[in-house]
Coordinates of C-alpha atoms and ligand atoms in Angstrom, one line a residue:
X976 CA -18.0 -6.1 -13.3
X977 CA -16.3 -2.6 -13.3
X978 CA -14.0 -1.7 -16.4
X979 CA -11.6 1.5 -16.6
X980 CA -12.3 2.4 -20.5
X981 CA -9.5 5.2 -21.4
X982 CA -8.9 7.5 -24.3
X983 CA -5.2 7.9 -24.1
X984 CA -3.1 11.3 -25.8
X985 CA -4.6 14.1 -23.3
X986 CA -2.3 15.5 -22.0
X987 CA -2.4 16.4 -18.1
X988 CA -2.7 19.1 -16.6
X989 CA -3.1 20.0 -12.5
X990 CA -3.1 19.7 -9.1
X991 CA -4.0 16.6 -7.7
X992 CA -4.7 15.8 -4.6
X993 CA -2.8 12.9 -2.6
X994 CA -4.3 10.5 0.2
X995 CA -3.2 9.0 2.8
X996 CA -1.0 5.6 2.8
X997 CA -2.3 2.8 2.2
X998 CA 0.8 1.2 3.6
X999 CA 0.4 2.9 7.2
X1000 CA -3.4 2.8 7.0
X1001 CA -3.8 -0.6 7.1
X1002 CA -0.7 -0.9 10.0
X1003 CA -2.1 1.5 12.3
X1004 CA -5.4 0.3 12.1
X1005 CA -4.5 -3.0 13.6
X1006 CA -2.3 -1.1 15.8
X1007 CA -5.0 0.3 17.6
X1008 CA -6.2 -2.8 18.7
X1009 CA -3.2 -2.0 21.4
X1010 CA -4.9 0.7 23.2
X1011 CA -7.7 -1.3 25.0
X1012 CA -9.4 2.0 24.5
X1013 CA -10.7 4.8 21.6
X1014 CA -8.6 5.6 18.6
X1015 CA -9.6 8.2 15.8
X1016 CA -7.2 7.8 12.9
X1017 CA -7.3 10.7 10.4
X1018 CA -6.0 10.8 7.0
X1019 CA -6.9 7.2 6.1
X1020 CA -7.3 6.3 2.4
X1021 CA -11.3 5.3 1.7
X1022 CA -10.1 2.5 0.0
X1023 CA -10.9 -1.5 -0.1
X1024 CA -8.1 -2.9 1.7
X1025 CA -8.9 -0.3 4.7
X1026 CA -12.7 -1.3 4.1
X1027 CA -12.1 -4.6 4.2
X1028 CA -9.4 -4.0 7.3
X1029 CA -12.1 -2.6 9.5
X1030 CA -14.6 -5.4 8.9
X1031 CA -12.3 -8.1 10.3
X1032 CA -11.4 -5.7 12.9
X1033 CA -15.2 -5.9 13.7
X1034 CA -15.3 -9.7 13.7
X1035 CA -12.9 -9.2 16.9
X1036 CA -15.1 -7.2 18.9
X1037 CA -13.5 -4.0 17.8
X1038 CA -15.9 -1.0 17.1
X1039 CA -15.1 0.7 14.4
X1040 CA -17.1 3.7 12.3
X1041 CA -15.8 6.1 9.8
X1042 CA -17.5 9.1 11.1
X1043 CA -16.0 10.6 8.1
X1044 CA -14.7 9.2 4.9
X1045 CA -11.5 9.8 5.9
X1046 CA -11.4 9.3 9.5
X1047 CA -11.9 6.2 11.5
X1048 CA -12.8 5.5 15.4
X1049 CA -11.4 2.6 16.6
X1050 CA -13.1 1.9 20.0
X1051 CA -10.8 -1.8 21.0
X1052 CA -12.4 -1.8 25.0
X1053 CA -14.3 -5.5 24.0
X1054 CA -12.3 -7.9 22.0
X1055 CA -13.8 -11.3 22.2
X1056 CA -12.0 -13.3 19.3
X1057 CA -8.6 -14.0 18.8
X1058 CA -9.5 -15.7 15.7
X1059 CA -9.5 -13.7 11.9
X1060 CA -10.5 -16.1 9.8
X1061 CA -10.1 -16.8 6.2
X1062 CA -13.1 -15.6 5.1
X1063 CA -12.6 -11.9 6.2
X1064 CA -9.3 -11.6 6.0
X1065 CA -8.5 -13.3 2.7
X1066 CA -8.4 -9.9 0.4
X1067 CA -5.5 -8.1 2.5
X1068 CA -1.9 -8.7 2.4
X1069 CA -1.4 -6.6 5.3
X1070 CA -4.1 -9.0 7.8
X1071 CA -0.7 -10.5 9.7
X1072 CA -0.7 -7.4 11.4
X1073 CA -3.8 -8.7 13.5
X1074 CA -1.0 -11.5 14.2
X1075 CA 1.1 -9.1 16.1
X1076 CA -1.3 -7.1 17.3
X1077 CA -3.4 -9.9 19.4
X1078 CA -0.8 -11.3 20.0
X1079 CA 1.3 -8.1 21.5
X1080 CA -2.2 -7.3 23.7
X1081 CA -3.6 -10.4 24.6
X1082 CA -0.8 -13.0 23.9
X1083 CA -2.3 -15.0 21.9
X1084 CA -3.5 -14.9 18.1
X1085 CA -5.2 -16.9 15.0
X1086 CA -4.9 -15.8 11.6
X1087 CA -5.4 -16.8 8.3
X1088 CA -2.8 -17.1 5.7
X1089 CA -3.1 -13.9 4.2
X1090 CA -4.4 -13.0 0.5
X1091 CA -3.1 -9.7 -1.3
X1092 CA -1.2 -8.9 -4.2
X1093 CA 0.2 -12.2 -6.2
X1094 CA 3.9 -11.6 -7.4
X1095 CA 5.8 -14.9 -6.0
X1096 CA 6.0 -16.7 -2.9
X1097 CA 5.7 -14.1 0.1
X1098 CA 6.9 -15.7 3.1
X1099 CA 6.5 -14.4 6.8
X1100 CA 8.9 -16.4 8.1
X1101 CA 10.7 -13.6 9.7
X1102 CA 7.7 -12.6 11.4
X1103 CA 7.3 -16.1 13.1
X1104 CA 11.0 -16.0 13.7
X1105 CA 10.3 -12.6 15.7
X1106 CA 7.2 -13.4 17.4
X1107 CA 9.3 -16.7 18.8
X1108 CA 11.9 -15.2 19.7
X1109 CA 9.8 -12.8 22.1
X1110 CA 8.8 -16.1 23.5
X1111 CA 5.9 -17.1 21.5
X1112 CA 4.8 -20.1 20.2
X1113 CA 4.0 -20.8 16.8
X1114 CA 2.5 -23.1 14.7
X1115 CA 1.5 -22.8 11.0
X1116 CA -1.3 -25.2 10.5
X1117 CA -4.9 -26.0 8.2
X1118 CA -4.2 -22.2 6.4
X1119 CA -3.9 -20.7 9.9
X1120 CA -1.3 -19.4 12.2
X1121 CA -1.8 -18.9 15.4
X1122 CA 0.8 -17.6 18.0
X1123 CA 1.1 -18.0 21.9
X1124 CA 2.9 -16.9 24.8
X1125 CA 2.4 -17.3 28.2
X1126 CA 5.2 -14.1 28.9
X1127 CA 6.2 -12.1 25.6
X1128 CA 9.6 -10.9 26.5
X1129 CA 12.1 -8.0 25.0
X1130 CA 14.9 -9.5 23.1
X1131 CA 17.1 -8.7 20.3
X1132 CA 16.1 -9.8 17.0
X1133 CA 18.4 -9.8 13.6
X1134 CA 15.8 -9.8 10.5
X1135 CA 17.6 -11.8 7.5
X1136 CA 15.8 -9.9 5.1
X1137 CA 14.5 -6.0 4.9
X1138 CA 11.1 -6.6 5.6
X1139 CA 8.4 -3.9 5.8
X1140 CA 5.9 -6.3 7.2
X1141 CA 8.0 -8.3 9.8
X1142 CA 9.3 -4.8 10.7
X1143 CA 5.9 -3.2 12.2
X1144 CA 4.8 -6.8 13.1
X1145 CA 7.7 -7.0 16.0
X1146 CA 7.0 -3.4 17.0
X1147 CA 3.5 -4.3 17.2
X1148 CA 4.1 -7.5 19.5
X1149 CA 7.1 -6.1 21.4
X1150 CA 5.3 -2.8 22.7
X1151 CA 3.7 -4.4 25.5
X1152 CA 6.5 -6.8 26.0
X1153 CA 8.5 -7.0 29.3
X1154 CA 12.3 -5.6 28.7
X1155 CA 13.6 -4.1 25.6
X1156 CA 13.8 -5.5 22.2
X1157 CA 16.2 -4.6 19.2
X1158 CA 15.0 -4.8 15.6
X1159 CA 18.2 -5.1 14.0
X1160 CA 18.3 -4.9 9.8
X1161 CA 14.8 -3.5 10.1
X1162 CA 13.1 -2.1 7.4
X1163 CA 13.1 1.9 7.4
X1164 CA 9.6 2.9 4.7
X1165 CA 7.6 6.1 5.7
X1166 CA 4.9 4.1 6.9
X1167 CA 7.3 1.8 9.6
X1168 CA 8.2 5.5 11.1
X1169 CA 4.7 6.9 10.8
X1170 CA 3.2 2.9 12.8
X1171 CA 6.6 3.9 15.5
X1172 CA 4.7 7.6 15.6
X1173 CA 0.8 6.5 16.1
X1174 CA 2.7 3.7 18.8
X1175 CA 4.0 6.5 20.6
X1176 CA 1.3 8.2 20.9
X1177 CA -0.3 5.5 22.3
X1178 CA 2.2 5.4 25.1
X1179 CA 4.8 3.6 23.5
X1180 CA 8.4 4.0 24.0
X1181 CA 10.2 3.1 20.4
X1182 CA 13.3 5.1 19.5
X1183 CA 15.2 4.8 16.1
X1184 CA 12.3 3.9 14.2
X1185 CA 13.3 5.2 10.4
X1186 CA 16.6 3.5 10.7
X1187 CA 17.9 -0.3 10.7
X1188 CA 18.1 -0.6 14.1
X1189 CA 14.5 0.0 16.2
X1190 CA 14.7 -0.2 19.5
X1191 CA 11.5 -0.9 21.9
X1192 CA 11.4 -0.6 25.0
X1193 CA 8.1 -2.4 26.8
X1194 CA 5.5 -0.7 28.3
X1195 CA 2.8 -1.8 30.9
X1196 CA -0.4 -0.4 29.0
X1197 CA -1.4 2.2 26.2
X1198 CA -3.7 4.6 25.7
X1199 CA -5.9 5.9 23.0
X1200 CA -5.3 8.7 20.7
X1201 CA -5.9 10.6 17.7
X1202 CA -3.8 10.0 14.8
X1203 CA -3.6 11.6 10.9
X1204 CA -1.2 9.5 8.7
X1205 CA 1.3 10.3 6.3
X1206 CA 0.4 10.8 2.9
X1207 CA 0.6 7.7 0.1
X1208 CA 4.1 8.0 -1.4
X1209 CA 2.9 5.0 -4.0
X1210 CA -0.2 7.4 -5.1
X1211 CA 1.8 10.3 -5.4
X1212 CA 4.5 8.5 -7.4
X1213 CA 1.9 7.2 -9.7
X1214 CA 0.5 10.7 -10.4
X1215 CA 4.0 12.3 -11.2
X1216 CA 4.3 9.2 -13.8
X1217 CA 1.2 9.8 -15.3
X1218 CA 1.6 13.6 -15.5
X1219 CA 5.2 12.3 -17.3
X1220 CA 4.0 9.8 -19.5
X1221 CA 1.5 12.5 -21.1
X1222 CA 3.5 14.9 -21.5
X1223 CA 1.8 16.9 -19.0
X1224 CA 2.6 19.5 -15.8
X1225 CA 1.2 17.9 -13.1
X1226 CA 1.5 19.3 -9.4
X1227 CA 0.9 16.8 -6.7
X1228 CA -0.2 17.9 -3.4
X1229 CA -0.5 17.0 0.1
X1230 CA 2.8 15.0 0.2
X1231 CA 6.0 14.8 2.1
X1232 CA 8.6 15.2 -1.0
X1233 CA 11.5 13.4 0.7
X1234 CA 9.3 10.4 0.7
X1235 CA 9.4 10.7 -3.2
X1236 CA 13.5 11.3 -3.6
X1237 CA 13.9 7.8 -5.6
X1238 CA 11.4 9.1 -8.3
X1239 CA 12.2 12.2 -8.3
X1240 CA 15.6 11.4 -9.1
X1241 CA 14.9 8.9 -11.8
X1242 CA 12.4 11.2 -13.6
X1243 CA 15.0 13.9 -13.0
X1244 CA 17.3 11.6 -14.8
X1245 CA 15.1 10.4 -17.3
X1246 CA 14.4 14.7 -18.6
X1247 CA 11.1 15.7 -16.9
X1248 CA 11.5 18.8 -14.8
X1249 CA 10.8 18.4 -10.9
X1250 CA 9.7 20.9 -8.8
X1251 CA 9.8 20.7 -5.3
X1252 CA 8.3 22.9 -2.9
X1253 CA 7.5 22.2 0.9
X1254 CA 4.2 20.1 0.6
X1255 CA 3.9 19.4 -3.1
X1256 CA 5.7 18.1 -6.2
X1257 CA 5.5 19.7 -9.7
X1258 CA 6.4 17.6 -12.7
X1259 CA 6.6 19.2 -16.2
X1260 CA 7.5 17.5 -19.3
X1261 CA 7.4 18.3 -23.1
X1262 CA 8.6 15.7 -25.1
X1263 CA 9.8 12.3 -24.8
X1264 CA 11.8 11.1 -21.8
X1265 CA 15.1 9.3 -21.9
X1266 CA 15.8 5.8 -21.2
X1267 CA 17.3 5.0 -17.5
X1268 CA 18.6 2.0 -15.9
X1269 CA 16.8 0.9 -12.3
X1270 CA 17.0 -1.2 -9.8
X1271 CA 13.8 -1.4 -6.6
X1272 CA 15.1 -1.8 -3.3
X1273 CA 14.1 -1.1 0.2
X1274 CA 13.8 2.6 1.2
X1275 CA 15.2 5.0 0.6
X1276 CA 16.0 2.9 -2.5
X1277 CA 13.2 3.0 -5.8
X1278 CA 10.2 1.3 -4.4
X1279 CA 9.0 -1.9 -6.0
X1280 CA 5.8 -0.6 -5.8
X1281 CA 6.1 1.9 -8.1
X1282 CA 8.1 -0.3 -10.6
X1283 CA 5.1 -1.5 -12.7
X1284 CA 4.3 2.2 -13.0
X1285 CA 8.0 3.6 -13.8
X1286 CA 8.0 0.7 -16.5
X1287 CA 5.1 2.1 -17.9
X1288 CA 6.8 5.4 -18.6
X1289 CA 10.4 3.9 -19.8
X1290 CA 8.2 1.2 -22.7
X1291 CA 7.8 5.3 -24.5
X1292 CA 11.3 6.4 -23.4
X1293 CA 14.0 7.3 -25.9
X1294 CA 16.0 4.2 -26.0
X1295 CA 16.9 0.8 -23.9
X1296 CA 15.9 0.8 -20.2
X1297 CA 17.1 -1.9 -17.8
X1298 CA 15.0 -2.9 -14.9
X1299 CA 15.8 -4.5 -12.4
X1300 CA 13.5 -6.2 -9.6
X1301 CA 15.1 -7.0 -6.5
X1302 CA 12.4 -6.9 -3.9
X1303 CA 10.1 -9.7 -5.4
X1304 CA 11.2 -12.5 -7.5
X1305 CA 8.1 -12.7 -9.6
X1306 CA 6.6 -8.7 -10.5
X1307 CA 7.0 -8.8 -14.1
X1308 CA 3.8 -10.7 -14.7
X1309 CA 2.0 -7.8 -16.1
X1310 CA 4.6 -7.4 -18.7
X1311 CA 2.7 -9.7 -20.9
X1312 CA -0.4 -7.0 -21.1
X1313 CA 1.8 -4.1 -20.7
X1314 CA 2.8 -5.7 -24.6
X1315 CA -0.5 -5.5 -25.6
X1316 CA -0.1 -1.9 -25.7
X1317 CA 2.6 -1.8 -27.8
X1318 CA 5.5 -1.9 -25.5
X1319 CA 8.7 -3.7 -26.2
X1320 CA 9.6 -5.7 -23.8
X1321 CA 11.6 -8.6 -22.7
X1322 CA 12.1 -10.1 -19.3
X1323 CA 14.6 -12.9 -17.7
X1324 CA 14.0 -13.7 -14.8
X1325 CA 14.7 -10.2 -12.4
X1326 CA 15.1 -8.5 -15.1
X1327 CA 13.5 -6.4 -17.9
X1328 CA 14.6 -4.6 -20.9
X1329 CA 12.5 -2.4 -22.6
X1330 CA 12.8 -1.2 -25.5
X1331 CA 11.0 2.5 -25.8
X1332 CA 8.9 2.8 -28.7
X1333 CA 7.2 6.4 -29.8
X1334 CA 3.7 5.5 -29.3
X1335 CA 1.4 3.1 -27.3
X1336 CA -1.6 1.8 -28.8
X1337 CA -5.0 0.8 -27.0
X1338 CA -5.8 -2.6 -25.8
X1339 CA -8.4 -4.4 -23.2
X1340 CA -5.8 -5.3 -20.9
X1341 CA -6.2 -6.7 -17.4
X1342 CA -5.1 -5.1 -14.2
X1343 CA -3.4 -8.2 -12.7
X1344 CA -2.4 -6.9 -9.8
X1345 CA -3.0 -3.5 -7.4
X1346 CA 0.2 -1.5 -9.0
X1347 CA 0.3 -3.9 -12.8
X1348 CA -3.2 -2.0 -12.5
X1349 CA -2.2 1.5 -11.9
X1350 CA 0.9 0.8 -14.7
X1351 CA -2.3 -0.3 -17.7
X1352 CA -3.9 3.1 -16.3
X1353 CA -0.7 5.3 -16.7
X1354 CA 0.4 3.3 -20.2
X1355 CA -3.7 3.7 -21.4
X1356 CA -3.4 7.5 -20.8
X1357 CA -0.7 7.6 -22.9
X1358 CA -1.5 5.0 -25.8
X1359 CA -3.3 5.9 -29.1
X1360 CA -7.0 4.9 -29.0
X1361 CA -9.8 4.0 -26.3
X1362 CA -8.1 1.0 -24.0
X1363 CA -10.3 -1.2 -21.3
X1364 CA -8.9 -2.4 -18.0
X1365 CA -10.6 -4.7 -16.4
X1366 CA -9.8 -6.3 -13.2
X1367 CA -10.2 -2.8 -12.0
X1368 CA -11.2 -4.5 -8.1
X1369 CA -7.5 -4.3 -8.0
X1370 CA -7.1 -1.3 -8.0
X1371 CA -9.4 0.0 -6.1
X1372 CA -8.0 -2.1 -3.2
X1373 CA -5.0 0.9 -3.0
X1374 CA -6.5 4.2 -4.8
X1375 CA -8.8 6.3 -3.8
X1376 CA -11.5 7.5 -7.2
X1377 CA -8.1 7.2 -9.1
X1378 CA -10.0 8.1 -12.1
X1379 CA -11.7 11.1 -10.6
X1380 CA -8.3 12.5 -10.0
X1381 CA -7.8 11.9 -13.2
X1382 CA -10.5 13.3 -15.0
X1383 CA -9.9 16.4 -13.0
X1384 CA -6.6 16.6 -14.5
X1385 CA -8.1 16.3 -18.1
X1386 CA -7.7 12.7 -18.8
X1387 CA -10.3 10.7 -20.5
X1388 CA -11.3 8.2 -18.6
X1389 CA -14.7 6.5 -17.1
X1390 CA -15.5 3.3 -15.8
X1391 CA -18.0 1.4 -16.5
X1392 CA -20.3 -1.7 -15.7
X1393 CA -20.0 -4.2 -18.3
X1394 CA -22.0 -7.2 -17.1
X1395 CA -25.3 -7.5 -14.9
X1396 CA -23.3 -8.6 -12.0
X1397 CA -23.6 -4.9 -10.0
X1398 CA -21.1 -4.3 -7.8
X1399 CA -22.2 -2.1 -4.7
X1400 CA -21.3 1.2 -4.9
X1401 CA -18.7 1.8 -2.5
X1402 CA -20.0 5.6 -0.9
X1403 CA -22.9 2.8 0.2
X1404 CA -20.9 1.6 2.8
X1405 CA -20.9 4.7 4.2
X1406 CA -24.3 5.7 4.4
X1407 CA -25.3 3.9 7.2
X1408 CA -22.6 5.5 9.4
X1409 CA -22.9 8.9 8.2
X1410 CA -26.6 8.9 8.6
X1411 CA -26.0 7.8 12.2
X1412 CA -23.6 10.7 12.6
X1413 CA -25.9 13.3 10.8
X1414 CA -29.0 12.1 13.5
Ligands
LIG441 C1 5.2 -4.4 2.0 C2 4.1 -3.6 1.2 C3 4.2 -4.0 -0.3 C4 5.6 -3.8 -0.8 C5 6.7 -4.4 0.1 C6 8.1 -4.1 -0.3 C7 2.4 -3.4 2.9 C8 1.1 -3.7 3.3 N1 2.8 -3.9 1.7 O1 4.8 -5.7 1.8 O2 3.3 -3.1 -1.0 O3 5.8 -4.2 -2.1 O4 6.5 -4.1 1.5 O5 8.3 -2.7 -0.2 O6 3.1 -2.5 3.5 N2 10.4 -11.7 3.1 C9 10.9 -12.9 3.6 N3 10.4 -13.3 4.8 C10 9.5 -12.6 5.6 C11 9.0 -11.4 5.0 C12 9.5 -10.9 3.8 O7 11.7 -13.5 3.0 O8 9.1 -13.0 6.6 C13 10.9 -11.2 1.8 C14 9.8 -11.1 0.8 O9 9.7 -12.3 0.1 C15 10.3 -10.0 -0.1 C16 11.1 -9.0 0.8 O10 11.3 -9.8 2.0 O11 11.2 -10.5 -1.0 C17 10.3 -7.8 1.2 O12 9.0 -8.2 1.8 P1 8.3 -7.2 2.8 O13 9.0 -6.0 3.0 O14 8.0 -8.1 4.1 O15 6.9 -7.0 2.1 P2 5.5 -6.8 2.8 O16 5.6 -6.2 4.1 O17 4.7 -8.0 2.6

């Protein structure tokens, strides 16, 4: 087992360098599966959740090799399964997009109930209620759901909720479909454009993507193409916090800033100074921030993704802050270790109020979740004293050497194996295929 051990009060210093989304990684990676043909995707995060993506991608029939770290070929000419089961599918939220996927190309799909993060019930009955309404059929059964349609066909579709994921799942299944189809209250993230983008470059036709209404228009085949995705908005976002939260003058690079507006504004608002230039962010501060009030909502609102991080920040802000989580009803679990670093904290239901206190003190904490995780990291680099994080599997599933970036920005931090039970080194994976490429 891995640990993050971190010596907290350095302040940061430096550029750091952002990845690609995780988010649109592991979307256009099932996407591909549209093409019937070779895909390189560029940009991609070398992360677990795109690891893991590209393994059940394999169990299909898909080829696919990272003839880089960064870059994947998708080669999707010999499907033979419909079927992702359980077992290789278990560790990714984002594995229902094989649902639309299959199901878009060869009408018909199997899927297990996806794993991921835990932070309440995560329902994806707006997907179903999609993938029906194009004519499917749908039945949810033994941890499975599997999806049919003899004809998918273009219709117009009003999602209940913002959803991210039903979003790019009806784009994915309506692409091939006969007629048009409207996405109507449809979710508007960087990475639902940048799925629209790599479609269309397939040969898809889908206009308005980036607003609430998407509309498709079907097409009889795709094509393959090469593809370099947006950078991580969640990444970046965790970076400027940390740079914050130190006290630091950190400059993230490699980013699209008006994917970052919400946090800039609410660091803005808080006292850190923001630069902004045309690929990078620069965030400066030299004392204590101030409290703010927040509320996560879909974009362009605050991201609930970054919340865990932003609270974090706000437990050593001058003052009362008032959180408020409207995305998911249950993403203030890690609260309870977030107080084991000293913060004040008290949360009823949606809501948290946090009461800023001057200094953070190390604790082993546990990372329970992908972003609770990157919050222990940002509060440890802050708190008095050596802190552990375990559960650091976590976060590895959605950064990329997080604590290389780190260290190269002066922070303290190492991880380290703490039991027998050796994990394998993830570069590893990557030998085989490299080799291969090398010879
Ligand atoms: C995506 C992100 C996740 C982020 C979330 C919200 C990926 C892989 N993950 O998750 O990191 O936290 O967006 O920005 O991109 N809902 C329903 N029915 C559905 C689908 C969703 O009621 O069929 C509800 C959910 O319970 C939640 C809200 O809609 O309250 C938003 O969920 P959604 O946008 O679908 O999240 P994901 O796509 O799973």
């Amino acid at each position: 087992m891995e640990q993050l051990w971190i010596k907290g009060e350095r302040r940061l210093q430096g550029d750091a360098f952002i990845n690609g989304a995780k988010n649109a990684a592991v979307a256009v990676i099932p996407a591909a599966i549209l093409a019937n043909d070779i895909c390189i995707i560029e940009n991609l995060p070398y992360i677990d959740d795109v690891i893991s993506l590209s393994e059940a991608m394999n169990e299909l029939g898909v080829k696919t090799e990272f003839l880089d770290r960064h870059t994947l070929r998708i080669d999707s000419r010999n499907i033979n399964n419909f079927q992702a089961v359980y077992e290789s599918v278990k560790k990714i939220r984002a594995s229902y997009y094989l649902l639309g996927a299959l199901l878009g190309r060869y009408k018909q799909a199997e899927v297990a109930f996806p794993g991921g993060c835990n932070f309440g019930v995560r329902p994806i009955d707006q997907h179903i209620k999609g993938f029906e309404a194009l004519g499917a059929e749908v039945i949810v059964e033994h941890g499975m759901i599997r999806a049919k349609a003899d004809r998918l066909i273009g219709t117009s579709i009003y999602l209940d909720v913002v959803s991210v994921g039903a979003t790019i799942n009806l784009m994915l299944a309506a692409v091939l479909a006969e007629g048009t189809t409207i996405l109507e209250n449809a979710a508007k993230e960087p990475h639902v454009v940048d799925t629209a983008n790599f479609l269309n470059s397939m040969g898809a036709n889908i206009k308005g993507a980036g607003t609430d209404v998407i509309r498709i228009i079907g097409v009889e085949k795709l094509h393959g193409s090469t593809y370099m995705i947006i950078p991580d908005q969640i990444e970046a976002g965790t970076l400027m916090i940390a740079g914050a939260i130190t006290q630091g003058d950190v400059k993230v690079c490699n980013i699209i800033p008006k994917h970052m507006e919400s946090v800039t504004a609410k660091l803005q608002e808080m006292g850190a100074e923001v630069i902004e230039g045309d690929d990078f962010i620069r965030v400066r501060s030299t004392g204590r921030l101030n409290s703010i009030h927040l509320k996560t909502l879909p974009y362009p609102g605050f991201p609930t993704d970054m919340q865990p991080q932003m609270s974090a920040l706000l437990s050593v802000a001058k003052g009362t802050s008032i959180i408020t989580e409207s995305v998911w009803e249950n993403r203030f679990q890690y609260m309870s270790e977030l107080k084991r670093l000293g913060a004040q904290v008290k949360v009823e239901g949606r809501v948290a109020v946090v009461e800023g206190v001057e200094r953070l003190s190390a604790a082993e904490v546990s990372a329970l979740d992908l972003r609770a995780g990157a919050a222990m990291v940002v509060a440890a680099l802050a708190a008095q004293g050596e802190s552990k994080i375990t559960n650091v599997q976590y976060i590895d599933r959605g950064y990329e050497e997080l604590e290389v970036k780190l260290r190269s920005l002066g922070a303290d931090i190492r991880r380290v194996q703490v039991s027998s039970e050796k994990k394998v080194p993830r570069q590893r994976i990557l030998e085989p295929v490299l080799e291969k490429k090398i010879i």
